[in-house]
Short mmCIF file of C-alpha atoms in Angstrom, two decimals:
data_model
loop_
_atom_site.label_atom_id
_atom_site.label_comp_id
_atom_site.label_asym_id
_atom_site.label_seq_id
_atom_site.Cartn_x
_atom_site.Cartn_y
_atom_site.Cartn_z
CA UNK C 1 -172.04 -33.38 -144.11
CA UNK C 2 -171.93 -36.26 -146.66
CA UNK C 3 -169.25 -35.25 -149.89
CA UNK C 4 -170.73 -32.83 -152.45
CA UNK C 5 -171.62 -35.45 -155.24
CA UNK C 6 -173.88 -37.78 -152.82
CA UNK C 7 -175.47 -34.45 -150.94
CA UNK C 8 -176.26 -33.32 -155.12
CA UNK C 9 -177.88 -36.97 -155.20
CA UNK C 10 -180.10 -35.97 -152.17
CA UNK C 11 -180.79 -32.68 -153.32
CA UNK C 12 -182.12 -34.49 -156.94
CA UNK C 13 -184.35 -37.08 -155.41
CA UNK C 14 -186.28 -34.08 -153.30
CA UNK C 15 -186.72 -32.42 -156.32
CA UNK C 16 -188.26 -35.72 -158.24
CA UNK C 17 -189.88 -36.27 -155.03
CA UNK C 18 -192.15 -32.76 -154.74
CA UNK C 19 -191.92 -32.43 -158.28
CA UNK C 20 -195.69 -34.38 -158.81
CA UNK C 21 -196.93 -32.34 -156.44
CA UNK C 22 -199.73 -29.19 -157.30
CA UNK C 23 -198.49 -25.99 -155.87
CA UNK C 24 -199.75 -21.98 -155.60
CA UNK C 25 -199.57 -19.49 -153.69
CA UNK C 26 -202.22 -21.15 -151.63
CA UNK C 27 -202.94 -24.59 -150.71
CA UNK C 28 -202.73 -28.01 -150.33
CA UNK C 29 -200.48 -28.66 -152.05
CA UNK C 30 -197.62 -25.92 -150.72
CA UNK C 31 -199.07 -27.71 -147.04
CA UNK C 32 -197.88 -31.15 -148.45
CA UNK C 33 -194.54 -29.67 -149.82
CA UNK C 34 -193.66 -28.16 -146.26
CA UNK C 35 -194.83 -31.61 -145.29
CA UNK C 36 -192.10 -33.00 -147.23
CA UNK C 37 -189.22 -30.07 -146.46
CA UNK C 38 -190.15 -30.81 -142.88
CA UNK C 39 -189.21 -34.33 -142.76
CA UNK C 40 -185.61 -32.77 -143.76
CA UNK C 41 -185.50 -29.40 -141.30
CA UNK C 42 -187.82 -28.90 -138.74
CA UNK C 43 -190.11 -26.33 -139.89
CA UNK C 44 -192.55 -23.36 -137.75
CA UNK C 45 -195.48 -23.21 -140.39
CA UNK C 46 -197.69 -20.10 -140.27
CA UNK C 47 -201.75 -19.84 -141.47
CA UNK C 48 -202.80 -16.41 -142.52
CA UNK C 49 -205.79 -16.29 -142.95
CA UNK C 50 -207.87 -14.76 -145.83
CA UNK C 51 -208.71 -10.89 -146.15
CA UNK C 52 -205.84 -10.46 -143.82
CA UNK C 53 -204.06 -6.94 -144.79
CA UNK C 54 -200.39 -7.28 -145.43
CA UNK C 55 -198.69 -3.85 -146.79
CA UNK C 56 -200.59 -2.98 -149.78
CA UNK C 57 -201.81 -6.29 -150.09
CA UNK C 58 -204.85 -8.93 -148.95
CA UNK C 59 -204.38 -12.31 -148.64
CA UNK C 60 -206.47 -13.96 -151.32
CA UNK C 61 -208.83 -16.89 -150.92
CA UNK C 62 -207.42 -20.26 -150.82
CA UNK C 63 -207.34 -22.36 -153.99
CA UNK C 64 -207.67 -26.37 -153.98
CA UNK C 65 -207.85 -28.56 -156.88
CA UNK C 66 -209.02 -32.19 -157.51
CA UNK C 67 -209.10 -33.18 -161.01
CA UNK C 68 -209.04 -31.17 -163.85
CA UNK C 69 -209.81 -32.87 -167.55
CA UNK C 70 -210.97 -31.86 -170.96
CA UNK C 71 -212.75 -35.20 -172.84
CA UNK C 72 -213.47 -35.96 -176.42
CA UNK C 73 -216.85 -37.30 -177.46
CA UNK C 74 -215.51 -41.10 -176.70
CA UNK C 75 -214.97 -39.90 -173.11
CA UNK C 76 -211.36 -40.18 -173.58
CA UNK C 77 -209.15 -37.34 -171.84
CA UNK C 78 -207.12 -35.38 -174.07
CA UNK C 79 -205.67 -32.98 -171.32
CA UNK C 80 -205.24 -34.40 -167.84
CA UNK C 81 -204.30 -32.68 -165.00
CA UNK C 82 -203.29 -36.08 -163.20
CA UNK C 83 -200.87 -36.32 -165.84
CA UNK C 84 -199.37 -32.93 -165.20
CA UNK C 85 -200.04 -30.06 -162.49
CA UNK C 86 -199.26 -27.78 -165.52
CA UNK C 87 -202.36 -28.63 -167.33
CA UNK C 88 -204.35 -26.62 -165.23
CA UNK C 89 -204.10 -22.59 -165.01
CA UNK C 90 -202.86 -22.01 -161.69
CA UNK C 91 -206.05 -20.66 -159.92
CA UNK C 92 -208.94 -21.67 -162.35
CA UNK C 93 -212.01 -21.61 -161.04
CA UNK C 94 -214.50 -24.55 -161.38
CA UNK C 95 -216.42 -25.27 -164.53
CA UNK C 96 -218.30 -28.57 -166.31
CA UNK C 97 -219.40 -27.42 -169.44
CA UNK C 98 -219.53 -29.30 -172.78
CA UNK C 99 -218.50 -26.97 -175.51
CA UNK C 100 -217.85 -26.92 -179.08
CA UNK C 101 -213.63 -26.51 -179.56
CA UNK C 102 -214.32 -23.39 -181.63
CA UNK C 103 -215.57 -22.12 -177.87
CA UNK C 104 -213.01 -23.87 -175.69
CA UNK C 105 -210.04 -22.43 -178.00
CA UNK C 106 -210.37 -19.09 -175.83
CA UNK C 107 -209.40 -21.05 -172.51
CA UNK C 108 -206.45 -22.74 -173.93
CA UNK C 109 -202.96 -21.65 -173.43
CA UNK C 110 -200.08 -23.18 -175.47
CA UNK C 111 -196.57 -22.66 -177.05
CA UNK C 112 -196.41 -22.52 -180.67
CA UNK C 113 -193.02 -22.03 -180.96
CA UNK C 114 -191.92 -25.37 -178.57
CA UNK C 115 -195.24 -27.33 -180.19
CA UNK C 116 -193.92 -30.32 -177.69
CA UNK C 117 -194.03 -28.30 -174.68
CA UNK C 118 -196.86 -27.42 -171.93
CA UNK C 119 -196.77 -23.81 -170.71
CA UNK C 120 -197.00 -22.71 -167.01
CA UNK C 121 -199.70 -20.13 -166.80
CA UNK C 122 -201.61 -18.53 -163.97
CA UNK C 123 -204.48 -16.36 -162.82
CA UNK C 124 -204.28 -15.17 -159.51
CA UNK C 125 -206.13 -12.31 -159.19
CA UNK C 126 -208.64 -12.46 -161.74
CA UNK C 127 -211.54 -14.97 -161.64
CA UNK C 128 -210.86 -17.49 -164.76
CA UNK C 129 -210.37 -20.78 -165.92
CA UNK C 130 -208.18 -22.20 -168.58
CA UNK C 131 -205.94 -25.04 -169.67
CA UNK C 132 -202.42 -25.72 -170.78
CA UNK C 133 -201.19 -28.18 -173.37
CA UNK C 134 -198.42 -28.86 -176.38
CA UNK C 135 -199.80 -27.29 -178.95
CA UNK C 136 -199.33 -30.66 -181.11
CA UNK C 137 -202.21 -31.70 -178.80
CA UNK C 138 -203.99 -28.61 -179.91
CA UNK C 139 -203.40 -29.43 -183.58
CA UNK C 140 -204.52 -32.68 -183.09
CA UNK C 141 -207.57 -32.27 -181.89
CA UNK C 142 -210.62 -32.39 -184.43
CA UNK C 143 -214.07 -30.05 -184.20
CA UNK C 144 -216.61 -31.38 -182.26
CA UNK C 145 -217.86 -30.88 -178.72
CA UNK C 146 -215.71 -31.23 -175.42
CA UNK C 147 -216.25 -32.18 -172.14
CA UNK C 148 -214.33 -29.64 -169.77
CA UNK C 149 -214.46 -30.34 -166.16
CA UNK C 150 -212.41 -28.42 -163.37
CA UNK C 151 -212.76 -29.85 -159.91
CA UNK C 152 -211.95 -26.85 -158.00
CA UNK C 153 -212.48 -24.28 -154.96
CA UNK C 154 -211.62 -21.04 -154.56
CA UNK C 155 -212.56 -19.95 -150.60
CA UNK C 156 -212.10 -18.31 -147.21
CA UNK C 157 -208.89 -20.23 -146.60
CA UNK C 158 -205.03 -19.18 -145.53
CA UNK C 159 -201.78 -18.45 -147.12
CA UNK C 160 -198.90 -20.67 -145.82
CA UNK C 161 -195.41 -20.36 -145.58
CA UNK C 162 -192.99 -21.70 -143.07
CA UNK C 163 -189.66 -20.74 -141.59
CA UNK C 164 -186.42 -23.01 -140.24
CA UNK C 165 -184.41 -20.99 -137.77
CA UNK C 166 -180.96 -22.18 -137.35
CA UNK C 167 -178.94 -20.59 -133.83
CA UNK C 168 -176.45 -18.63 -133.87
CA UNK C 169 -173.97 -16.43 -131.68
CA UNK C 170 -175.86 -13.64 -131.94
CA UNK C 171 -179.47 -12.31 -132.60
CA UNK C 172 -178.65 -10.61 -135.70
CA UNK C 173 -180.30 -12.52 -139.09
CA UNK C 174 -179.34 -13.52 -142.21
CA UNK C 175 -182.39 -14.90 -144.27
CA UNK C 176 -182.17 -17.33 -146.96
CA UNK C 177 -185.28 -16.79 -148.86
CA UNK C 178 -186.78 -19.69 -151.37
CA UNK C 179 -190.89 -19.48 -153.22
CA UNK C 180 -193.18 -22.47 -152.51
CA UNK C 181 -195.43 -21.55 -155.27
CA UNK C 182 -194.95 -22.85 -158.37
CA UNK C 183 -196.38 -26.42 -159.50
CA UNK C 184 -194.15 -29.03 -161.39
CA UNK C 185 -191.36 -26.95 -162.39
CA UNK C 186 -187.58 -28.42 -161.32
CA UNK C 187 -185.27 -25.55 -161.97
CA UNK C 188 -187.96 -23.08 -160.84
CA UNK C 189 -188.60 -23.13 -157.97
CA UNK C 190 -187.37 -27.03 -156.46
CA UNK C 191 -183.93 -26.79 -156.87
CA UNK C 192 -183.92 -23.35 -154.97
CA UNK C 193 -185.92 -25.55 -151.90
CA UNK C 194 -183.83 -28.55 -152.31
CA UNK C 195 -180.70 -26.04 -151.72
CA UNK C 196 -182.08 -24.34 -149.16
CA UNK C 197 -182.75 -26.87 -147.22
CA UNK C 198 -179.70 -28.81 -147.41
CA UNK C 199 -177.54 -25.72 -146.30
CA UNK C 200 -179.87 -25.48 -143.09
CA UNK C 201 -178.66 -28.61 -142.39
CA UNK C 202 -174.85 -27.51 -142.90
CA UNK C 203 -175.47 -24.79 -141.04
CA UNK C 204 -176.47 -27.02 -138.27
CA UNK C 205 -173.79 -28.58 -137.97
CA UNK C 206 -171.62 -25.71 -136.28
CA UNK C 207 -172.62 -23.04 -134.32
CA UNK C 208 -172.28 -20.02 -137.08
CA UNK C 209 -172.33 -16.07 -135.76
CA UNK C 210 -175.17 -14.61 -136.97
CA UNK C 211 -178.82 -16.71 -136.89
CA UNK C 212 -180.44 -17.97 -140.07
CA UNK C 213 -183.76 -17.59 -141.22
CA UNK C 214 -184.89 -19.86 -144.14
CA UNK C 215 -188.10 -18.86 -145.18
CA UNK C 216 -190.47 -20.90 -147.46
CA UNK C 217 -192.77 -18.78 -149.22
CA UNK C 218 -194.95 -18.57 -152.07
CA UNK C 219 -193.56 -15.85 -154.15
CA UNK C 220 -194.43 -12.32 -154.22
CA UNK C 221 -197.52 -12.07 -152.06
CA UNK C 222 -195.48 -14.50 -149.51
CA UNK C 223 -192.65 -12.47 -149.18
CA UNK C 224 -194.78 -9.73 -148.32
CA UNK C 225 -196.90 -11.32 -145.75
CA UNK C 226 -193.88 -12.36 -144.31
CA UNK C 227 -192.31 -8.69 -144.11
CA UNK C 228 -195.81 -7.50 -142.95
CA UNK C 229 -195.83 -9.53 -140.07
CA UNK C 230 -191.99 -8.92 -139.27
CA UNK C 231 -191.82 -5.41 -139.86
CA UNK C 232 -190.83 -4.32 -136.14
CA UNK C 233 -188.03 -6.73 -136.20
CA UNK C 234 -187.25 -7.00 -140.03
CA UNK C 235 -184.08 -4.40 -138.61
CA UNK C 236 -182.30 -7.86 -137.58
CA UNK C 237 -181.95 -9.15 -140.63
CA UNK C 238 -178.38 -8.01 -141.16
CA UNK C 239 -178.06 -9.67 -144.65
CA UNK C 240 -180.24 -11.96 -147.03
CA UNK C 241 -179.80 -14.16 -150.01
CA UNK C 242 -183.24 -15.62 -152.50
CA UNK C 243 -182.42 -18.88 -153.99
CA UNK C 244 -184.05 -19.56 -157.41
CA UNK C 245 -183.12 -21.24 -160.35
CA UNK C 246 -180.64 -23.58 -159.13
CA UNK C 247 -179.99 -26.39 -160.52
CA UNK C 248 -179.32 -25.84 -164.60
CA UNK C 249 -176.43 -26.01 -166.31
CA UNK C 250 -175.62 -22.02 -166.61
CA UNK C 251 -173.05 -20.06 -164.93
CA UNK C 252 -173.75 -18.91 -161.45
CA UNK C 253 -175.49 -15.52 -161.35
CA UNK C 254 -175.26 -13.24 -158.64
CA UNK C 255 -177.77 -10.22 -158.63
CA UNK C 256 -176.84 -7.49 -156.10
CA UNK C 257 -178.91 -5.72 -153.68
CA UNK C 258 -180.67 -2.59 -154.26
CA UNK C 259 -177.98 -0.80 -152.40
CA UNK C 260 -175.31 -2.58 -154.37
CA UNK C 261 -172.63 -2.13 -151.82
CA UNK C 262 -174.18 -4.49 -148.91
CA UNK C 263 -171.57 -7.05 -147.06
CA UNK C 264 -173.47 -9.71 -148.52
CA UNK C 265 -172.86 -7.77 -152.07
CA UNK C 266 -168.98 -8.09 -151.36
CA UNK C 267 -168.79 -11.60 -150.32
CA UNK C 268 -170.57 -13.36 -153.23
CA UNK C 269 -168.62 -11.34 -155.29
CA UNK C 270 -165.22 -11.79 -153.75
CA UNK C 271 -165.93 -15.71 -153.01
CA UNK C 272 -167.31 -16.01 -157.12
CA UNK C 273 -164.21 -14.55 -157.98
CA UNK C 274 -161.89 -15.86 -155.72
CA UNK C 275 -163.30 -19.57 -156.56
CA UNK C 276 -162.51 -18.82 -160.21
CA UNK C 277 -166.06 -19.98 -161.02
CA UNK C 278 -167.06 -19.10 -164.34
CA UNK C 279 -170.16 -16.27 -163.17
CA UNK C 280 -172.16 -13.68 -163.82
CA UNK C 281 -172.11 -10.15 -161.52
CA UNK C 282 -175.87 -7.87 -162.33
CA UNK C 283 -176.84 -5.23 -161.19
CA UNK C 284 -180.29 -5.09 -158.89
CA UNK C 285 -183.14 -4.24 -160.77
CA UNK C 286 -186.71 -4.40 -159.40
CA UNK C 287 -188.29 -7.49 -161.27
CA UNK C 288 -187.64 -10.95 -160.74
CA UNK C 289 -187.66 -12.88 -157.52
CA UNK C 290 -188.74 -11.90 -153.82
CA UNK C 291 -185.15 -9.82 -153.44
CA UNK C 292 -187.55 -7.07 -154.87
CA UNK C 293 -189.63 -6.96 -152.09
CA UNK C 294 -186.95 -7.08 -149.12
CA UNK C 295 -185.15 -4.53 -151.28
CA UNK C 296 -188.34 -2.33 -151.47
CA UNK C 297 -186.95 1.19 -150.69
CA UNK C 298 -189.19 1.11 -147.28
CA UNK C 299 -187.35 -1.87 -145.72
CA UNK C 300 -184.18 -1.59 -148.17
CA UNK C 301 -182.69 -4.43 -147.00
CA UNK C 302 -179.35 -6.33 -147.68
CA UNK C 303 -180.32 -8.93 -149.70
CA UNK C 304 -179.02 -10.13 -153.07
CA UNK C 305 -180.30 -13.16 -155.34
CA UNK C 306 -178.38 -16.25 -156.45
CA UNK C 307 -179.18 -18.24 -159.04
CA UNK C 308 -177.65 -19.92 -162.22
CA UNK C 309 -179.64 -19.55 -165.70
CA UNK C 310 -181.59 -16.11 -164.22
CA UNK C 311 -185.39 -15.96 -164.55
CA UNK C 312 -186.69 -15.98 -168.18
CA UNK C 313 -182.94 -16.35 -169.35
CA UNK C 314 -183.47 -20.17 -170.92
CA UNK C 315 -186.05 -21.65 -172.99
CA UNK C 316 -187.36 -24.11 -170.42
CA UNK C 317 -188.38 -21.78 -168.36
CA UNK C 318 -192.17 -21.75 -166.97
CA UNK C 319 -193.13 -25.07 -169.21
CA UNK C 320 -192.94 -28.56 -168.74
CA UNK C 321 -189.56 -28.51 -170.11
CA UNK C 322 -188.08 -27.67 -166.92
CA UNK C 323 -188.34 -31.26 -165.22
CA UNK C 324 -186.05 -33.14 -163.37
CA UNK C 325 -184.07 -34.13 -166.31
CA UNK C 326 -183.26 -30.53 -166.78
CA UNK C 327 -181.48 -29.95 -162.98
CA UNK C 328 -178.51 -32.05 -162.39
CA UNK C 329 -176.91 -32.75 -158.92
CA UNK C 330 -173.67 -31.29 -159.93
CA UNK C 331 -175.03 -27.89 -160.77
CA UNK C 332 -177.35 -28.12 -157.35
CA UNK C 333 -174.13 -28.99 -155.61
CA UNK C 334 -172.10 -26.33 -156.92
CA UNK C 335 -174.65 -23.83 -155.76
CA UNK C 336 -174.46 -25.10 -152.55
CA UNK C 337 -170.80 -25.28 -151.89
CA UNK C 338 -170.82 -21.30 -153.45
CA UNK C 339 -173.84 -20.29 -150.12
CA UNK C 340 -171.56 -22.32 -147.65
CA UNK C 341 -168.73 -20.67 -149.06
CA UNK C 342 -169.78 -16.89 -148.52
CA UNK C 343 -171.78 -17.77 -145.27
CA UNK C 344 -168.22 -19.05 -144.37
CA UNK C 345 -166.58 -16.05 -145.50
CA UNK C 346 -169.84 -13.64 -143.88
CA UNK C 347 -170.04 -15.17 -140.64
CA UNK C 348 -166.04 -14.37 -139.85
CA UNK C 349 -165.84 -11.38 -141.83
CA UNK C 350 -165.11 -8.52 -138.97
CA UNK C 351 -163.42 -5.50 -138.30
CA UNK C 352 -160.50 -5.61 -135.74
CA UNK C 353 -158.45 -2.78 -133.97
CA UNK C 354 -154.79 -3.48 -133.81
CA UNK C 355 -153.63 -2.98 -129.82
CA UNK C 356 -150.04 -2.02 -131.15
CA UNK C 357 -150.27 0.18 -134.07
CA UNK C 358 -147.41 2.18 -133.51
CA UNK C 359 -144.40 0.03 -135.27
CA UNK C 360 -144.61 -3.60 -135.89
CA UNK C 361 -145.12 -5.59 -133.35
CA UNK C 362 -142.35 -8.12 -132.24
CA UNK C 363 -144.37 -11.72 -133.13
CA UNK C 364 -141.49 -13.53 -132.16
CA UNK C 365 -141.30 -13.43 -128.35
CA UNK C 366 -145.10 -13.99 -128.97
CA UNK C 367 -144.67 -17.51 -130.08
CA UNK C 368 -146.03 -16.13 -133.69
CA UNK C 369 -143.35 -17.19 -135.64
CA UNK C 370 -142.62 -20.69 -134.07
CA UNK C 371 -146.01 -21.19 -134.39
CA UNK C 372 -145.10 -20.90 -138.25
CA UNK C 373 -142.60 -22.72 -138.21
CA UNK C 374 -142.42 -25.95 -141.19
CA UNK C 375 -146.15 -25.03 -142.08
CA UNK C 376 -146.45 -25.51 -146.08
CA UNK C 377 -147.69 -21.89 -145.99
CA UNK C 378 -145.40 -20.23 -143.96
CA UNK C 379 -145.04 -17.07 -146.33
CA UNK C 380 -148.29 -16.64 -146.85
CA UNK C 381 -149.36 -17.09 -143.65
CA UNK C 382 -146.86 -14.28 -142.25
CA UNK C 383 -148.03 -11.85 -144.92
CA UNK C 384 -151.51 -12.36 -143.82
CA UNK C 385 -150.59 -11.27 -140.04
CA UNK C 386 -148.61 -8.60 -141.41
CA UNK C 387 -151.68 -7.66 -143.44
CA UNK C 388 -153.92 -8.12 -141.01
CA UNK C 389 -151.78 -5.84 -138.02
CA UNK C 390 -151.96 -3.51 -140.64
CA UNK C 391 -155.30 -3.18 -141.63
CA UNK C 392 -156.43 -3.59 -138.27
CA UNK C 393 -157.67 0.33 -137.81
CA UNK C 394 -161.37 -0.10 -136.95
CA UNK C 395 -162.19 0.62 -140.59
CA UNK C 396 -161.41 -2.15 -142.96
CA UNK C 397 -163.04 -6.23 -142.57
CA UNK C 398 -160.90 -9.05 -143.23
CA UNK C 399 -162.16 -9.59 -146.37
CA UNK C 400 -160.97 -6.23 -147.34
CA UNK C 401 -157.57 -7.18 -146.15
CA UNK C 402 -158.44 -10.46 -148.32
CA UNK C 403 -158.99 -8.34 -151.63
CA UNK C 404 -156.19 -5.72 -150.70
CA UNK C 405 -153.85 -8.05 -150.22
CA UNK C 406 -155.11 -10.67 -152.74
CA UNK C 407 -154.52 -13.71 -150.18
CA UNK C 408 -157.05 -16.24 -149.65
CA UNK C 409 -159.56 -15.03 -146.96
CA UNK C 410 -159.34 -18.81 -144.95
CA UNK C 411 -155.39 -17.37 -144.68
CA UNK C 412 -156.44 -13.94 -143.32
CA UNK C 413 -159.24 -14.97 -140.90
CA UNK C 414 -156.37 -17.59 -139.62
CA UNK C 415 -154.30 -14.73 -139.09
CA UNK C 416 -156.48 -12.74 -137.64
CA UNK C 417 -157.64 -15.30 -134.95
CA UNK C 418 -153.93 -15.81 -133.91
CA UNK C 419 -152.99 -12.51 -133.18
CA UNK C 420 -156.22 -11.68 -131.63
CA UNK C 421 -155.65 -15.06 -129.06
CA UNK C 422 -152.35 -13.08 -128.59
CA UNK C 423 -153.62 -10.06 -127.29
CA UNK C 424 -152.89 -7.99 -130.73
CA UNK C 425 -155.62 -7.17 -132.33
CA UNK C 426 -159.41 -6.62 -130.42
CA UNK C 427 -162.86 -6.40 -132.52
#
């Protein structure tokens, strides 16, 4: 893979690139997105069709917009949705009405205390129409009568989400989760795709143990659509990570799983730590991203959330603020070299058995030693076999022997794949 700072570069100009685009949890425009992701990673795209039962849920109709305006007298438009997918609340349903403002004031959404800003608001599940706009514009706008014109459908459609599978040794998953579903907002959600995607294409380039599963979903009703039609083999998925948030300027934030004690739990925080990364450890809680819903008590899953700035935790958050200008690719590269890091660290984690556990084995006449011999890290290197015979009882993972014995885990996997090539250790 290209060095960090150019990959960060890539990462930044697919955000600016899908950044125009209109996106919900249905749609055109989360079709041309995948469109876009695809050209990157080869993508299996799924259509579920409306009124199709997933868990508790029904897939909702499909929502398409054209235009969207609201005109003053002189025909000229004071909020345009060509200007900015945020204009529009997500899901409005068609209207062209002229109205006095006193009327239209009801259907307007702004943030009086960031006047300059344009909120992100939505209406899913409730038939509605609206618009967002700085509420300078608001102020600025005399009495009179408006033009308001949404150019919109709401109908008998499909959900769509996609998945990138990359191979590995075995059939057991790990599933790197990002949501498709939010319009022109940088940090939240396109840095979490722009991520994703680029550490498909890492892991691509080795064969890693377990198989990943990136999923591209739009959030909440995605993720469970996805589990609904996975449920008889959601028991693969060994571990999981959602990607959100990931491109500000924050600390890294790790939230844990549900169960809080997960392998995936361990290895962000041991690899956060170990890094000396300044970060954040929370504890699972069920709001925020889709980790909620693989962490729902019925499938309980393994999965933990990484992001920088968390959800709601900066101003920018859901408004126009959060552009491109707000996601730099230093902070998207950093959270990228942290997910290759712990998928490192996960896919070579294991437990061994030592084969001669009864006194220390002689590494000498085993070539150990020699093979030692004028390394840079010769002591360390010796302590992590002697670590690693030691540990070796069926019970405790190399990275246990990595926190136990405070060596670097690359030191201790070494170890552990030289005395297992010499017939000392077996998994």
């Amino acid at each position: 893979m290209a060095p960090m700072t150019a990959v960060g570069e890539e990462m930044h100009a697919l955000v600016e690139r899908l950044y125009p685009l209109c996106r919900s949890i249905t749609g055109d425009g989360v079709r041309a997105t995948l469109d876009i992701v695809g050209e990157y990673v080869p993508l299996q795209v799924h259509e579920v069709p409306t009124g199709t039962q997933v868990l508790d849920w029904t897939v909702p109709q499909e929502w398409n917009i054209r235009d969207a305006y609201i005109a003053d007298s002189t025909g000229r438009r004071v909020v345009d949705f060509a200007a900015s997918s945020l204009h529009v609340l997500g899901y409005s349903v068609p209207v062209s009405r002229t109205m006095p403002l006193s009327e239209l004031r009801a259907h307007l959404h702004t943030l009086p205390e960031h006047p300059n800003w344009v909120p992100y608001r939505t209406s899913y599940y409730k038939p509605e129409w609206g618009f967002c706009l700085a509420q300078e514009t608001l102020d600025a706008l005399p009495d009179g009568d408006y033009e308001v014109r949404v150019d919109s459908t709401l109908a008998d459609g499909h959900l769509t989400y996609a998945e990138h599978v990359v191979p590995g040794q075995v059939a057991d998953e790990v599933i790197v989760s990002c949501h498709t579903c939010h319009p022109s907002l940088a940090n939240d959600n396109l840095a979490g795709i722009a991520v994703a995607t680029f550490l498909a294409r890492a892991l691509a380039e080795r064969t890693p143990y377990y198989t990943y599963r990136f999923i591209y979903a739009p959030g909440t009703i995605g993720a469970i659509t996805w589990l609904a039609r996975n449920a008889e083999r959601v028991d693969r998925v060994k571990h999981g990570l959602v990607l959100a948030c990931a491109g500000d300027a924050g600390q890294l934030t790790y939230k844990q799983s549900r169960r809080g004690d997960v392998e995936i739990d361990l290895v962000l925080r041991h690899v956060l730590t170990a890094s000396e990364r300044p970060h954040h450890i929370n504890e699972f809680t069920p709001y925020g991203y889709d980790e909620r819903q693989y962490c729902s008590p019925g499938f309980n899953l393994g999965v933990g959330s990484l992001s920088r700035t968390p959800y709601a935790g900066y101003p920018e958050y859901h408004t126009s603020a959060d552009n491109p200008d707000f996601v730099s690719p230093e902070a998207m590269a950093d959270t990228l070299a942290v997910c290759r890091e712990a998928f490192t660290v996960l896919d070579r984690n294991r437990r061994y058995l030592n084969l001669s556990p009864y006194g220390e084995p002689q590494l000498g006449r085993r070539g150990l030693y020699d093979a030692l011999g004028g390394r840079s890290d010769t002591k360390q290197a010796q302590m992590a076999m002697l670590w690693v015979l030691n540990l070796s009882d069926g019970e405790h993972s190399l990275l246990d022997v990595a926190e136990r014995s405070g060596l670097p885990f690359d030191s201790v996997a070494g170890a552990a794949d030289a005395l297992h090539e010499a017939g000392l250790i077996k998994t």
